[in-house]
XYZ file of C-alpha atoms in Angstrom:
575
model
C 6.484 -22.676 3.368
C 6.351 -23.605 7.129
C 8.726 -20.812 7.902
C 5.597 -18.199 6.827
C 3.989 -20.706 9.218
C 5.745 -20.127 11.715
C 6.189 -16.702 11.185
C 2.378 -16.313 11.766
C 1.976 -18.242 14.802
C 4.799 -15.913 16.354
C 3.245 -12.625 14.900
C -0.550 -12.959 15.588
C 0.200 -15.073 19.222
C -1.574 -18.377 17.998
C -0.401 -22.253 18.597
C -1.496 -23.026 15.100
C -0.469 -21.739 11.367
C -0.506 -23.570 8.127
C 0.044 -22.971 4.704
C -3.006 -24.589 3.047
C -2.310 -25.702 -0.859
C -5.141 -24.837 -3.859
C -7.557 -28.060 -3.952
C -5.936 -29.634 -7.245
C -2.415 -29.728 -5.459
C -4.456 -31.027 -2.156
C -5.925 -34.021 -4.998
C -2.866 -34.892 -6.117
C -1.298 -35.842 -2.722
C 0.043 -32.600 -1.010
C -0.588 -31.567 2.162
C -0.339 -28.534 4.227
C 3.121 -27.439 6.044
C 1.772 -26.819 9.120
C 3.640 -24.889 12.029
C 4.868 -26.771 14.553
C 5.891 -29.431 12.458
C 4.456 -32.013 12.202
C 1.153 -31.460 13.264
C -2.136 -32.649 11.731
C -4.220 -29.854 11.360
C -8.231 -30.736 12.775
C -10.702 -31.101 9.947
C -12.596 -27.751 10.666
C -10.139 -25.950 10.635
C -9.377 -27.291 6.625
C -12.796 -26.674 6.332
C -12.218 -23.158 7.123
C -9.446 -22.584 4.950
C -11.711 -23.989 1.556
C -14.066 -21.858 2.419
C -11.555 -18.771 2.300
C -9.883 -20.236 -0.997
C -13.759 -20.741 -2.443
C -14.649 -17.105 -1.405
C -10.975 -15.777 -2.710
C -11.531 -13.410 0.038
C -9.601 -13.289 3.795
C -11.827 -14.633 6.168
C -11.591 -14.250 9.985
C -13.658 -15.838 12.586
C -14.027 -15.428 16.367
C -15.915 -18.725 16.687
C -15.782 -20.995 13.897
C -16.162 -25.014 14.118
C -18.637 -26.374 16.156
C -20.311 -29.874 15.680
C -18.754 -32.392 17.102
C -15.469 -30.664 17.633
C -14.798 -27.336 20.009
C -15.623 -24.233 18.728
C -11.812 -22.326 17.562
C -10.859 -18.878 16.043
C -9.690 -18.773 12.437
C -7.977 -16.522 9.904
C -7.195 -17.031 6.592
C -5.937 -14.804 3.609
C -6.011 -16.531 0.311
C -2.353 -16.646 -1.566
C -2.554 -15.901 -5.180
C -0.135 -16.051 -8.016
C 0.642 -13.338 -10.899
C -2.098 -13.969 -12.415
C -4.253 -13.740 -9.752
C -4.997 -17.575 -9.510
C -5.357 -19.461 -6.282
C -2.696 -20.856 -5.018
C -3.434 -21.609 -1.493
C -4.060 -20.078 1.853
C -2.303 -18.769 4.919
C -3.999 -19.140 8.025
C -3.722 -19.697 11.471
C -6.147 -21.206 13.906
C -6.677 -20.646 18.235
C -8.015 -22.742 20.454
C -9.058 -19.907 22.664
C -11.557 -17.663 20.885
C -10.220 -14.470 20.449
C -11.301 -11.474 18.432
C -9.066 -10.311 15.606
C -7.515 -6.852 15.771
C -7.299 -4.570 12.823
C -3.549 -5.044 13.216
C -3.574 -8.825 13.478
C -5.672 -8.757 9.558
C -3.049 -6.350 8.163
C 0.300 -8.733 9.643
C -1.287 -12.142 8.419
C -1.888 -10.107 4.931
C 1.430 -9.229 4.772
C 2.718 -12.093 5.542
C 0.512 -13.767 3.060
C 1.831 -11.249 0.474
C 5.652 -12.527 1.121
C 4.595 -15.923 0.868
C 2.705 -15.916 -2.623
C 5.894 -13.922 -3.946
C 8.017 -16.634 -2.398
C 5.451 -19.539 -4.268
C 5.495 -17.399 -7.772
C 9.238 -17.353 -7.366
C 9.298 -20.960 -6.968
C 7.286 -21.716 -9.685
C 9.396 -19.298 -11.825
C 12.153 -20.565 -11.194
C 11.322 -24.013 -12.168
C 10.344 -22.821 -15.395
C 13.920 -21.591 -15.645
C 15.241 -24.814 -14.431
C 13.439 -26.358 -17.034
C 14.190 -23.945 -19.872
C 17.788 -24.472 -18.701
C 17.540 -28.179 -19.257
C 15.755 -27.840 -22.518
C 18.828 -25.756 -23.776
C 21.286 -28.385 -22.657
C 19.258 -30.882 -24.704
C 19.335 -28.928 -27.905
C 22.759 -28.088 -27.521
C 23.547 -32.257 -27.217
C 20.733 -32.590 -30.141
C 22.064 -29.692 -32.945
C 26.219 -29.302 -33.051
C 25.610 -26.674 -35.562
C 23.499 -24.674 -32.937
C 26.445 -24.737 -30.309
C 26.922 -20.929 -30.053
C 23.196 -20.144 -30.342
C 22.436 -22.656 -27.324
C 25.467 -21.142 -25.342
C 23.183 -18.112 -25.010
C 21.034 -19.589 -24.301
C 22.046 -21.030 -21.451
C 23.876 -18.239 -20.829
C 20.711 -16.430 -20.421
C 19.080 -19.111 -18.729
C 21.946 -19.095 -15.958
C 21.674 -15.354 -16.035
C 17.428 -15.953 -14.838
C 18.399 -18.152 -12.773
C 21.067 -16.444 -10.657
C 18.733 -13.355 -10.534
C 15.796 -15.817 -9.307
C 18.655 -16.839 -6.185
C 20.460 -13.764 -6.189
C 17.481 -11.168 -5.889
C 15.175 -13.348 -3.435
C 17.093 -12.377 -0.420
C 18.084 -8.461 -0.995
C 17.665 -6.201 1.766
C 17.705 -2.452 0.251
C 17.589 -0.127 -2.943
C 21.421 -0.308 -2.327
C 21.441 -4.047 -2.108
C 19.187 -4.343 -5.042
C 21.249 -2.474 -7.169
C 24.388 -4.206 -6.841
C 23.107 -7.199 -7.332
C 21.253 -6.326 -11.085
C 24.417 -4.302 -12.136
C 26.542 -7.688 -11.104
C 24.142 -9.632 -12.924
C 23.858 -7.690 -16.252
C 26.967 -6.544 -16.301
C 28.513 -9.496 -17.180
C 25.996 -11.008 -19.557
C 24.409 -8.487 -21.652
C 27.194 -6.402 -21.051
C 25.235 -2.338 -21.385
C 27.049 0.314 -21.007
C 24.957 2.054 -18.207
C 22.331 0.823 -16.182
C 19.440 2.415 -14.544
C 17.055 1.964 -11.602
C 14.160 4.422 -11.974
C 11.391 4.686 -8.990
C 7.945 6.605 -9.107
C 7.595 8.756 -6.294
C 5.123 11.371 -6.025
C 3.974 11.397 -9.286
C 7.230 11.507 -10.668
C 10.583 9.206 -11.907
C 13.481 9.265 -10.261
C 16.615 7.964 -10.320
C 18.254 5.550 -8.154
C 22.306 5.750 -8.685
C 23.306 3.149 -10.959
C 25.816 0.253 -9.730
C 27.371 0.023 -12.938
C 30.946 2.264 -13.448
C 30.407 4.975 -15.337
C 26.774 6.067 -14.761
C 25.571 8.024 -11.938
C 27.425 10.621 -11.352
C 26.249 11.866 -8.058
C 23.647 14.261 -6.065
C 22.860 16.729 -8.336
C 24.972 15.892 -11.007
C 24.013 15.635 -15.156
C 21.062 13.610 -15.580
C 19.692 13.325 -12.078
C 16.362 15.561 -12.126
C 13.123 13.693 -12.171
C 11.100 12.735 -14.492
C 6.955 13.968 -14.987
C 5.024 10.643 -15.741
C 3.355 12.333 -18.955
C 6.982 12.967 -20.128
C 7.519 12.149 -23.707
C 10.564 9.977 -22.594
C 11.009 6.444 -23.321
C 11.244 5.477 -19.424
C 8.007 7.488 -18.751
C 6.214 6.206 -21.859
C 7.184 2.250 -20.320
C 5.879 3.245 -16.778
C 2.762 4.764 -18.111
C 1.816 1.872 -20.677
C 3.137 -0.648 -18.868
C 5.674 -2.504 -21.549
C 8.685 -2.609 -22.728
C 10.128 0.417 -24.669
C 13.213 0.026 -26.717
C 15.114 2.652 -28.755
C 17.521 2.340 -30.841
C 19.512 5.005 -32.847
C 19.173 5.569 -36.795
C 19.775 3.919 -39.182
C 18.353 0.351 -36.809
C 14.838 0.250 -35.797
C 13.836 -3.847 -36.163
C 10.418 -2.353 -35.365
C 11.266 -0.892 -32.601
C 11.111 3.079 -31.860
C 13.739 5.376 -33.443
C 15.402 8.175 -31.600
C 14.150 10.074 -34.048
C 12.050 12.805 -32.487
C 12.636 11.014 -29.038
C 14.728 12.156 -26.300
C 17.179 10.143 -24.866
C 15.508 7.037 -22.622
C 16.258 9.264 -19.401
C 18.035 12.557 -18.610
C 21.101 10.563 -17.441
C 21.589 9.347 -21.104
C 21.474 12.850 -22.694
C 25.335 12.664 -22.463
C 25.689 9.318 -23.528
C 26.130 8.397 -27.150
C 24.289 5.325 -27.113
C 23.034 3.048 -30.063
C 20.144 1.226 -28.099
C 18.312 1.284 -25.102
C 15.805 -0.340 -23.305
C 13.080 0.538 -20.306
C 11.783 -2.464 -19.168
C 8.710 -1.567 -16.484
C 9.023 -2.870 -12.751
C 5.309 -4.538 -11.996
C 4.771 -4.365 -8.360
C 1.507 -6.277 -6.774
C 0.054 -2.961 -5.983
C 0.683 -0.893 -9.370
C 4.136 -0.398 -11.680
C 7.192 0.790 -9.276
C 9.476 2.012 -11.873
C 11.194 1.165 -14.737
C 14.890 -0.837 -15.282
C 16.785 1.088 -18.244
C 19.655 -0.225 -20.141
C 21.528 1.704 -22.521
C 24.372 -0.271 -25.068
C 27.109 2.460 -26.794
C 26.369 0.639 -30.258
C 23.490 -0.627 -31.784
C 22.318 -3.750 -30.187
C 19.509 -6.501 -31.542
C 16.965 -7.114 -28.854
C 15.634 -10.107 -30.518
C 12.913 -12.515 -28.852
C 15.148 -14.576 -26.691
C 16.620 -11.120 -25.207
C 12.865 -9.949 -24.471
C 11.801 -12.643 -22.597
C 15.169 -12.829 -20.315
C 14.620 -9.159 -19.838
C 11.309 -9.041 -18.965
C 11.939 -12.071 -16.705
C 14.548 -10.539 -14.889
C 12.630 -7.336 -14.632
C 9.964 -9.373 -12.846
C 12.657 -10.435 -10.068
C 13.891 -7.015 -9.962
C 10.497 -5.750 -9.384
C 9.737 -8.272 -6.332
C 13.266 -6.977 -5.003
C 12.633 -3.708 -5.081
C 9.211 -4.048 -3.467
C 10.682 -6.259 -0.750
C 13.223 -3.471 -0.464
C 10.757 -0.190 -0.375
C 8.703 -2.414 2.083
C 11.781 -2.472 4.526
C 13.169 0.875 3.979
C 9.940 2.243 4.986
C 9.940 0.051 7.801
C 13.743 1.125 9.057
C 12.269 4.484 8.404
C 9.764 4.521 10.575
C 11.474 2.983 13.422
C 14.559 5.511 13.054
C 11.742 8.129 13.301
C 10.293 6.185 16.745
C 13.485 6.163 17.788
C 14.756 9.958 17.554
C 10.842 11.399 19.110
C 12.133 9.171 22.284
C 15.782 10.657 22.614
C 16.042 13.763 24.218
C 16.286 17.420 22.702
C 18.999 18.477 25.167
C 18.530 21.310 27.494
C 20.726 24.870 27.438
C 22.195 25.202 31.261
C 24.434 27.972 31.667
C 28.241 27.354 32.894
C 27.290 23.867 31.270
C 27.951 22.678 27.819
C 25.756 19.166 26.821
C 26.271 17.229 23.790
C 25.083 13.889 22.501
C 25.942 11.162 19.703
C 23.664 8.119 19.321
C 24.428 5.093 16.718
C 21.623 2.380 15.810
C 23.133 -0.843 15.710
C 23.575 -2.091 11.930
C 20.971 -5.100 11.408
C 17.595 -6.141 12.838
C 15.473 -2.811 13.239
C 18.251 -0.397 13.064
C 16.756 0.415 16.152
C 17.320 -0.509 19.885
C 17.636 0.341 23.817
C 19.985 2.663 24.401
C 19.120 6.238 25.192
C 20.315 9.182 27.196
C 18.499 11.753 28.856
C 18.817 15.167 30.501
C 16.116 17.335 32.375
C 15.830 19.925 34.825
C 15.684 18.444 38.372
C 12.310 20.242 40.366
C 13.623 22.884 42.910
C 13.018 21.837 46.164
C 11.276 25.020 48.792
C 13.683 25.945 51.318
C 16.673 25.224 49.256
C 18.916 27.075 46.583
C 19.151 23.948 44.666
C 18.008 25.542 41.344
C 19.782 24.839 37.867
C 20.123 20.996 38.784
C 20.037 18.565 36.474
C 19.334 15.253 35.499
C 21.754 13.254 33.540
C 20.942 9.338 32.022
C 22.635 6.955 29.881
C 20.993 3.395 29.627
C 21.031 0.274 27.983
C 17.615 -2.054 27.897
C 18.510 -5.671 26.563
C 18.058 -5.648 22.881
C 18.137 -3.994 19.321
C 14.633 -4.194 18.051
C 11.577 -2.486 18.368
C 10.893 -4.148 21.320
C 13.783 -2.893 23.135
C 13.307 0.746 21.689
C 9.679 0.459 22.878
C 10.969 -0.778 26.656
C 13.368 1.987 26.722
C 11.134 4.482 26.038
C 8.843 3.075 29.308
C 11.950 2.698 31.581
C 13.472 6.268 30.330
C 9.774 7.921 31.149
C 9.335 6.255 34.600
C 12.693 7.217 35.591
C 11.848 10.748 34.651
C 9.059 10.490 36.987
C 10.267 8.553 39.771
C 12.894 12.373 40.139
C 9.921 14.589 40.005
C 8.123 12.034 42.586
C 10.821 12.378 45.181
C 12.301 15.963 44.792
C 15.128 16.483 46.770
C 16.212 13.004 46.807
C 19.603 11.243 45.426
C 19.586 9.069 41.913
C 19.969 6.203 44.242
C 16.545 6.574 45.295
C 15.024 7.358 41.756
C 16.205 4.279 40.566
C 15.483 2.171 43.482
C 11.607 3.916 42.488
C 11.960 2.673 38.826
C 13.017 -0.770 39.971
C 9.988 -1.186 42.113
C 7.292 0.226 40.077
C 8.579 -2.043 36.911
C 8.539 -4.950 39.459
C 4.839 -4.412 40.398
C 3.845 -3.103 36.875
C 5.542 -6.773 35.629
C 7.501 -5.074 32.657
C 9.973 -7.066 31.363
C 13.059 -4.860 31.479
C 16.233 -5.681 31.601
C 19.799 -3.711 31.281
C 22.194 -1.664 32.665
C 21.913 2.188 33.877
C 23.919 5.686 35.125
C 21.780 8.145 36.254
C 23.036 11.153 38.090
C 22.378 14.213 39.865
C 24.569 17.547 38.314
C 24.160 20.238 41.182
C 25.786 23.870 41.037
C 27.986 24.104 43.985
C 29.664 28.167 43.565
C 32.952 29.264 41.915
C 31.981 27.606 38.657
C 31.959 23.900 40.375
C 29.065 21.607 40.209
C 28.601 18.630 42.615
C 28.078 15.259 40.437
C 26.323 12.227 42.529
C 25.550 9.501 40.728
C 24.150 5.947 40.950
C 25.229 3.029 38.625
C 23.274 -0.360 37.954
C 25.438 -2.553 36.033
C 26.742 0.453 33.668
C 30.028 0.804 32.208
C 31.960 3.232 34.065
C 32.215 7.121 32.887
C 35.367 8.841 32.199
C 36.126 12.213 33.726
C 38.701 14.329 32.341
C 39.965 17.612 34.289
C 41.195 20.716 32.838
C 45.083 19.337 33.112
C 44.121 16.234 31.044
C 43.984 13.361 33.952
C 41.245 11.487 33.191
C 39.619 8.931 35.530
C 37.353 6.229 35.484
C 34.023 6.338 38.428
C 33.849 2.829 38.469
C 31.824 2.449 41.652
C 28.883 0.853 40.866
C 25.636 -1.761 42.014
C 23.850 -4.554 40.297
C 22.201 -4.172 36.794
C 18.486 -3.678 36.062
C 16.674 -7.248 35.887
C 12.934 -7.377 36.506
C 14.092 -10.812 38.116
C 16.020 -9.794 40.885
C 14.585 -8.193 44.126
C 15.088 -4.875 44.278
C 17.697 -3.671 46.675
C 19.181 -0.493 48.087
C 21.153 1.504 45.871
C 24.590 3.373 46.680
C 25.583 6.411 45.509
C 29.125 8.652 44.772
C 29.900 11.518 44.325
C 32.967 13.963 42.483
C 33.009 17.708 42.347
C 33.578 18.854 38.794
C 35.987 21.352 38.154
C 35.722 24.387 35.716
C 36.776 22.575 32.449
C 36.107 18.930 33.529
C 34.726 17.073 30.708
C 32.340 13.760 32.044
C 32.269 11.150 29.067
C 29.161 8.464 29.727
C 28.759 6.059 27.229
C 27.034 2.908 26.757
C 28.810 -0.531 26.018
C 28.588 -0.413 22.001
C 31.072 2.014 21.583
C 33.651 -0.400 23.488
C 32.164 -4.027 22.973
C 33.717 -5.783 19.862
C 33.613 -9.965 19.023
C 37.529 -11.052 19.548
C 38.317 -7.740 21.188
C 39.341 -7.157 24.350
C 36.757 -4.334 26.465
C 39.322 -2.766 28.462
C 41.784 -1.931 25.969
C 39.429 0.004 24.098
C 38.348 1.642 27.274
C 42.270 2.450 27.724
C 41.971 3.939 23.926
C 38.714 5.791 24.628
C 40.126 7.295 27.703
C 43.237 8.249 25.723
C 41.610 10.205 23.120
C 39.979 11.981 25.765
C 42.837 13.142 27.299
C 44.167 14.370 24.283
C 41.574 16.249 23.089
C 42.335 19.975 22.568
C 40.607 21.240 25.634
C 38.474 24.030 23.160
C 37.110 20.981 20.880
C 33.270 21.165 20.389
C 31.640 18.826 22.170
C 29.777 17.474 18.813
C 32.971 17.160 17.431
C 34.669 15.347 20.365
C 32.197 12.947 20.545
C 32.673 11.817 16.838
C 36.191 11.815 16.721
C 35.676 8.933 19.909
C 33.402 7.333 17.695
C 35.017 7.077 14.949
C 38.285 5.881 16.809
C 37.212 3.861 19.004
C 33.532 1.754 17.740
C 34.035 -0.803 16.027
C 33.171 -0.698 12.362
C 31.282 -3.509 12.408
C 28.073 -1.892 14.458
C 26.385 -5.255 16.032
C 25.325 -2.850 19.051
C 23.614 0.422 19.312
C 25.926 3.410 20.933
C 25.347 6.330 22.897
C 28.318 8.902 23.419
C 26.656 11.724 26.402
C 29.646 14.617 27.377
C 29.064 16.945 30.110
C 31.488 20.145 29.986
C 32.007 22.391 33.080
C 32.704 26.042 31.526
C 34.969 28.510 33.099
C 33.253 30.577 35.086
């Protein structure tokens, strides 16, 4: 439990967390796992978590102790098990006093609410351990029960591989494999069904087993009302399980007799029994798990309690999972309001591809950008432009969040020195994130796009630590502008910054890019620049530039995405 601990210190910014155990485990010789290790926690601040677990309540102080030791702030949120007894307390403890933000009560609640699912899973799976052993016993004690206790231990394997199996799922997708893996091998059902209440209503999630979901749209895929006179809806709404079997079998069970089918997805299926097993979540009933058998099947006691058990762990899965699908979705959401709705320039053609990196926040710091550059009086510099691709350290929310800071400064540092070159807009975003102590670090291309008559443009650019863009001409030559400075490090000094320049042809095609389209474990980076650079010369010269730019992607990224990637093209048109 340390790890939830830790976890907390980290989160809320504290030197202390604990997990405090419920007073009869305390009696019996337990202690709390305290984060760091090893620490003894002080007596108050013990004190202070009894007095949480007493008041069954979370309890946060901006001055607590006092007596003869220094005064501390405390929180505490009380962890409780499914049936809502004590079973400890997460807190953590500062020797500063502090006062605790809105936002620091809701993450040590949440994290309290992961770690009492982690303690009931423990405890449950114990009691499989131990009904495990218990079978193994009987099947040494009664020969004549040998098939009977393989069953059982078949089902009592079957627990406890969904107790291991289920704990560390990631998605809906994840948690549906792993059930229909489960399931499918033991009770062996001839479809499978993961059913979700959203907005009032039931819907499917596509089944992992062959043979059952057939697709968007497809038979058996509409929702379901909650006051439906369904067997999955009648499960969600009371709570229990609802089996069905077909005439002439009922064991006591419901007939299908004046029933529909358990779900719309079986109205094709000539099944003999199925079952809707509810989904309990901590906050109200998620769902429902359905299983449907071809023949008539007997659903006796052992097979209730295994499937309620393992609907329990698939309920805690799919929480865990809506919990971090929400999450991704809201940081895909942060992360398209901060890339840029590209402008319409005429004898220009813009067009951009960006690709979250595949684990952690399926978010990070890479961006592009393009803006109109502010006309300067006494020149006929109007139409120019303002092209960025970046790359702050990172892909998390905290890089996303830095980007968005470095990619807004930048913007300002141009319309704070109108007239100037990108050398001296970055040199401005270097020094004001210097002063203004923010901790970014990365690489950078920004340039200047200017119109320069006949259908040319004059390109000037500045590069900190970027990889190089490709230009392609008209003929299909492409080169590489590898002139470049220093990256973007809030620990170096900041310098002077150089700057190049290339007139751009009618039908020139400038590729930037950031280093996740080309970076690979085991590969080599300039090969795949060589390949990138190849399929841009190649490219039928009237190719969208949408379409360009995922053709590169897809034959050039590597599959494995461990790295965000930006694609940015820039097309001269013929005049």
């Amino acid at each position: 439990m340390n790890r939830f601990a830790r976890l907390a210190t980290r989160l809320l910014a504290v030197p202390l967390g604990l997990v405090w155990l419920e007073p009869a485990a305390e009696a019996a010789g337990a202690v709390p796992e305290c984060w760091p290790a090893g620490v003894t926690p002080d007596p108050a601040v013990l004190a202070c978590c009894r007095r949480a677990a007493e008041d069954g309540r979370p309890r946060f102080l901006s001055h607590a102790g006092g007596g003869d030791g220094p005064p501390f702030a405390f929180g505490g949120v009380p962890l409780v098990g499914g049936s809502g007894e004590l079973l400890g307390v997460l807190a953590v403890a500062d020797r500063d006093l502090r006062e605790w933000s809105e936002d620091d009560v809701r993450d040590l609640s949440d994290l309290a609410a992961a770690c009492s699912a982690q303690m009931r899973m423990r405890s449950r799976s114990e009691t499989v351990r131990q009904a495990r052993e218990a079978a193994e016993d009987a099947a040494h004690a009664a020969a004549g029960e040998a098939t009977r206790v393989h069953e059982l231990l078949s089902r009592s394997e079957l627990l406890l591989r969904a107790s291991e199996d289920l704990a560390d799922t990631s998605g809906l997708e994840d948690v549906r494999q792993r059930v229909g893996d489960l399931v499918g091998g033991d009770l062996k059902p001839a479809r499978i069904e993961l059913v979700l209440v959203r907005q009032g209503m039931l819907h499917q999630v596509p089944s992992p087993v062959d043979g059952g979901f057939t697709g968007p749209g497809g038979p058996g895929t509409e929702a379901v009302p909650l006051d439906a006179h369904r067997p999955v809806a009648r499960a969600v709404r009371e709570n229990r399980m609802v089996v069905v079997h077909a005439p002439p079998e009922s064991d006591g069970a419901d007939t299908a007799d004046g029933l529909p089918p358990a779900t719309p997805a079986f109205d094709t299926l000539d099944h003999g029994t199925a079952a809707c097993l509810p989904l309990r979540g901590t906050h109200g009933t998620l769902g429902a798990l359905v299983l449907g058998w071809d023949a008539p099947y007997g659903i006796g006691v052992d097979e209730r309690a295994v499937l309620t058990t393992l609907a329990g762990y698939t309920a805690q899965a799919v929480e865990r999972a809506l919990h971090l699908d929400e999450r991704v979705t809201v940081a895909r959401q942060l992360q398209r309001a901060m890339l840029t709705e590209l402008p319409e320039v005429p004898g220009l053609e813009l067009s951009a591809l960006y690709r979250p990196a595949a684990q952690d926040d399926m978010v990070g710091g890479d961006w592009y950008d393009a803006y109109p550059l502010p006309v300067v009086p006494g020149t006929d510099a109007a139409g120019a432009l303002a092209l960025t691709v970046g790359d702050i350290t990172g892909h998390d929310m905290r890089a996303a969040s830095l980007m968005g800071q470095v990619r807004s400064m930048l913007r300002q540092a141009d319309h704070d020195h109108p007239g100037d070159g990108p050398e001296e807009a970055l040199g401005a975003l270097e020094r004001a994130c210097r002063r203004l102590r923010l901790p970014a670090g990365g690489t950078v291309l920004h340039a200047h796009l200017t119109p320069a008559g006949a259908g040319h443009w004059m390109l000037r650019w500045s590069n900190a630590g970027h990889p190089a863009p490709l230009l392609a001409t008209a003929d299909g030559a492409v080169e590489s502008l590898t002139e470049h400075d220093v990256l973007l490090h809030h620990a170096l000094e900041p310098g002077p910054r150089t700057c190049a320049s290339r007139s751009l042809a009618p039908g020139s095609t400038l590729l930037l890019y950031t280093d996740g389209l080309v970076e690979e474990p085991g590969g080599d980076i300039e090969d795949n620049v060589g390949r990138l650079a190849q399929q841009l010369a190649t490219a039928p010269q009237d190719v969208a530039l949408d379409e360009l730019l995922r053709s590169l992607l897809d034959a050039v990224a590597p599959r494995d995405a461990r790295d965000d990637a930006v694609l940015f093209a820039v097309r001269v048109c013929a005049p």
